[in-house]
Amino acid sequence: MSSVKEHAQNVLLGSYSSSRFPKSLFGTFLGFTEMDNKGFHSASLSSFHSSTSDEDMVEITDATLDFTMSDDVPPIDQEMAEGFTAYNGNGLHGTSNVMDFLEVPGVGTYEDFNTIDWVREKSRDRDRHREILSKSKESPWALLHSVSDAFSGWLLMLLIGLSAGSLAGLIDISSHWMTDLKDGICVEWFWFNHEQCCWKSDNVTFENRNICPEWRNWSQIIIGRSEGAFPYILDYIMYILWALLFSLLAVLLVRNFAPYACGSGIPEIKTILSGFIIRGYLGKWTLIIKTMTLVLAVSSGLSLGKEGPLIHVACCCGNILCHLFTKYRKNEAKRREVLSAAAAAGVSVAFGAPIGGVLFSLEEVSYYFPLKTLWRSFFAALVAAFTLRSINPFGNSRLVLFYVEFHAPWHLLELIPFILLGIFGGLWGAFFIRGNIAWCRKRKTTKLGRYPVAEVLVVTAITAVISFPNDYTRTSSSELISELFNDCGLLDSSKLCDYNNDFNSTNVGNLPDRSARSGVYTALWQLSLALIFKAVITIFTFGMKVPSGLFIPSMAVGAIMGRLMGVCMEQLAFYHHDWPIFKGWCSQGADCITPGLYAMVGAAACLGGATRMTVSLVVIMFELTGGLEYIVPLMAAAMTSKWVADALGRESVYDAHIRLNGYPFLEAKEEFSHKTLAMDVMRPRRNDPTLTVITQDSLTVADIEATITETTYSGFPVVVSRESQRLVGFVLRRDLIISIESARKKQDGIVSSSRIYFTEHTPPQPPTAPPSLKLRSIMDLSPFTITDQTPMEIVVDIFRKLGLRQCLVTHNGRLLGIITKKDVLKHIAQMANQDPDSILFN
């Protein structure tokens, strides 16, 4: 049992032993049959509803785990005590004669690492909406409440957009300043980064606009000079020390205060949006620590980006702001609609791409995306982009750092190198996923996972030592991509723009192809080394215990490859314009090839190869760069990279990490084509003990408590009698425990011999009998049922589209067995020749 606990801990917390997090994890959820808690006693009952935080006290094998992050998210359990009774199992509108157990704190809510009941949550929301509409005609105040309830969703989107945009602006400004801090400081205005410092200077020329007396390297500050070997070595050492300091602070903050703040967060957000609950993952501690450590991690120079973590940050904002509105605070399904919109706002501020953000949420992360959520996602992305634009973190009056203006159109024959870039992107994406998953698996299964701080420091040291000598690895990945996308003009001083300008032209905006000088060839060698380094080091960086995004590193690899190919094509066109491939559209002295366009296409190809995005990727790229004219090259590269990557492995990097971590995610994009039946998957199997059921009117409190103590199931079918096996409903273990404990405390006369009824009417009792306990209100009267001959492909579709936790199997109207989401996931894994025990934190 201890090995199971340790592995469960490794899955979510990466072997952290922080005192602020549980030493074990609740290895299942309500939709699953097996639970780890073997014991049931009255002392543990209060743990289900006496918590003062969003992390419940969870009983596992007679031990109590205290999730002590006590103020992370306001408790749902306390809110349930306020009287939300719309759904009580009695046809959604019934009432209990003795005691309404839906008003008991904890009934109808979910434990940590459990899945939600989408059907029940949507039913509760519909009933709440009907009640508000029916009361709106009674008084002006009720009408005002109805209007405010309808408007609350849009107000929540406004707040999410404002908070996400503000935090993104803060992160961008801080990371730029701290990145430049590794090289030096602005002595006159220390709060300015290098670029802003020289903007303010009066002693700067346009050709040397990044050199000004106000900005000083560390060698100038320490020894007063910057020329020579010793100042270079001193700057080298300071660069490494600053990088190590930033990464050390990041990993220590994550380990000690918010272990959930590591990584990109997108695999976990996909899992949460599918209905799974991970308490604290979107809490305020995670938000605060992730915002701080994201700045530190990016500034350290590690091969990671801030775009993926910004989606996590935006979802944290959405989850926290949900608690301001009752209908989102009390309904997990409605809250997930908000989180889908928040993810769109996160992409909007990460890339300055509001439309791409909506499409990304729809294509990649959302599990349930109704039309209303589409509109609200669009509004949230719009507000977030407007907020970021108002802050203007890049100082260029634009939303993004990569805005480009290419002057030459592309030619049809250029689709050949564009497709070649797509092939490269697919190959690199598949190579990266396999390498990164192998390294992460090694981290989880060996002693490496016990030393996250040492791992981060070693990778940071290697990155800093190799990066400093090369101008294209020393600079931040965002600035590198911006330079690679750039279309060289006459006044550009970059080595990539070192061309022979021996021509007469007054149109400086449309320069002809020119011959390269030594600076370009030097840049090509440096870029080739940077390509190899970034392609390899990203494998070991993504997944470490610091916030780490994959978008920017992937785009950097692709942009380098694209720029290399673009320069080669440009020089071929210049020296061999009479070749058949160039004849007719590229004459001497014409502007034929745009290397920056190749960099943009390569960036899209590599990002698509790793993430398998298509539509949202193309839209993000043209919003990111302003290159609306180049949609067709982007589409060709994105589709080619996806086809090539899919041929080598079907999973995106996020799906691969979901499977590696054993998250209970039922992928909606995959098809189930095996000819198996429900009877092949349901439990109990042959030679297994019979299905444990509860009868509707013949058991006492002691009988129910004995059933709970002797079994580990998270729910029980309710039948008319054990002989007939006619199904009445389904009741959850958690609701039973909480209701019985509450009745013992608050309802007079309830003892172990009290009879429990799930019927609509309680039969007359003998005068000497103790009071009975009616629990019909906590029972689901409409559990989903199928027959034992139902094909599993239909069952899988039902679980995907309805978000079921379990369904009951019948034969000729008699209850036969049960299929849970865990059973479906294990069966899919078995059919794919994978280890079924890898599912669900085993």
Short mmCIF file of C-alpha atoms in Angstrom, two decimals, residues 56 414 594 762:
data_model
loop_
_atom_site.label_atom_id
_atom_site.label_comp_id
_atom_site.label_asym_id
_atom_site.label_seq_id
_atom_site.Cartn_x
_atom_site.Cartn_y
_atom_site.Cartn_z
CA ASP A 56 -11.32 18.13 2.51
CA GLU A 414 7.74 28.19 -52.57
CA THR A 594 11.71 36.63 -47.80
CA THR A 762 -42.70 5.72 4.63
#
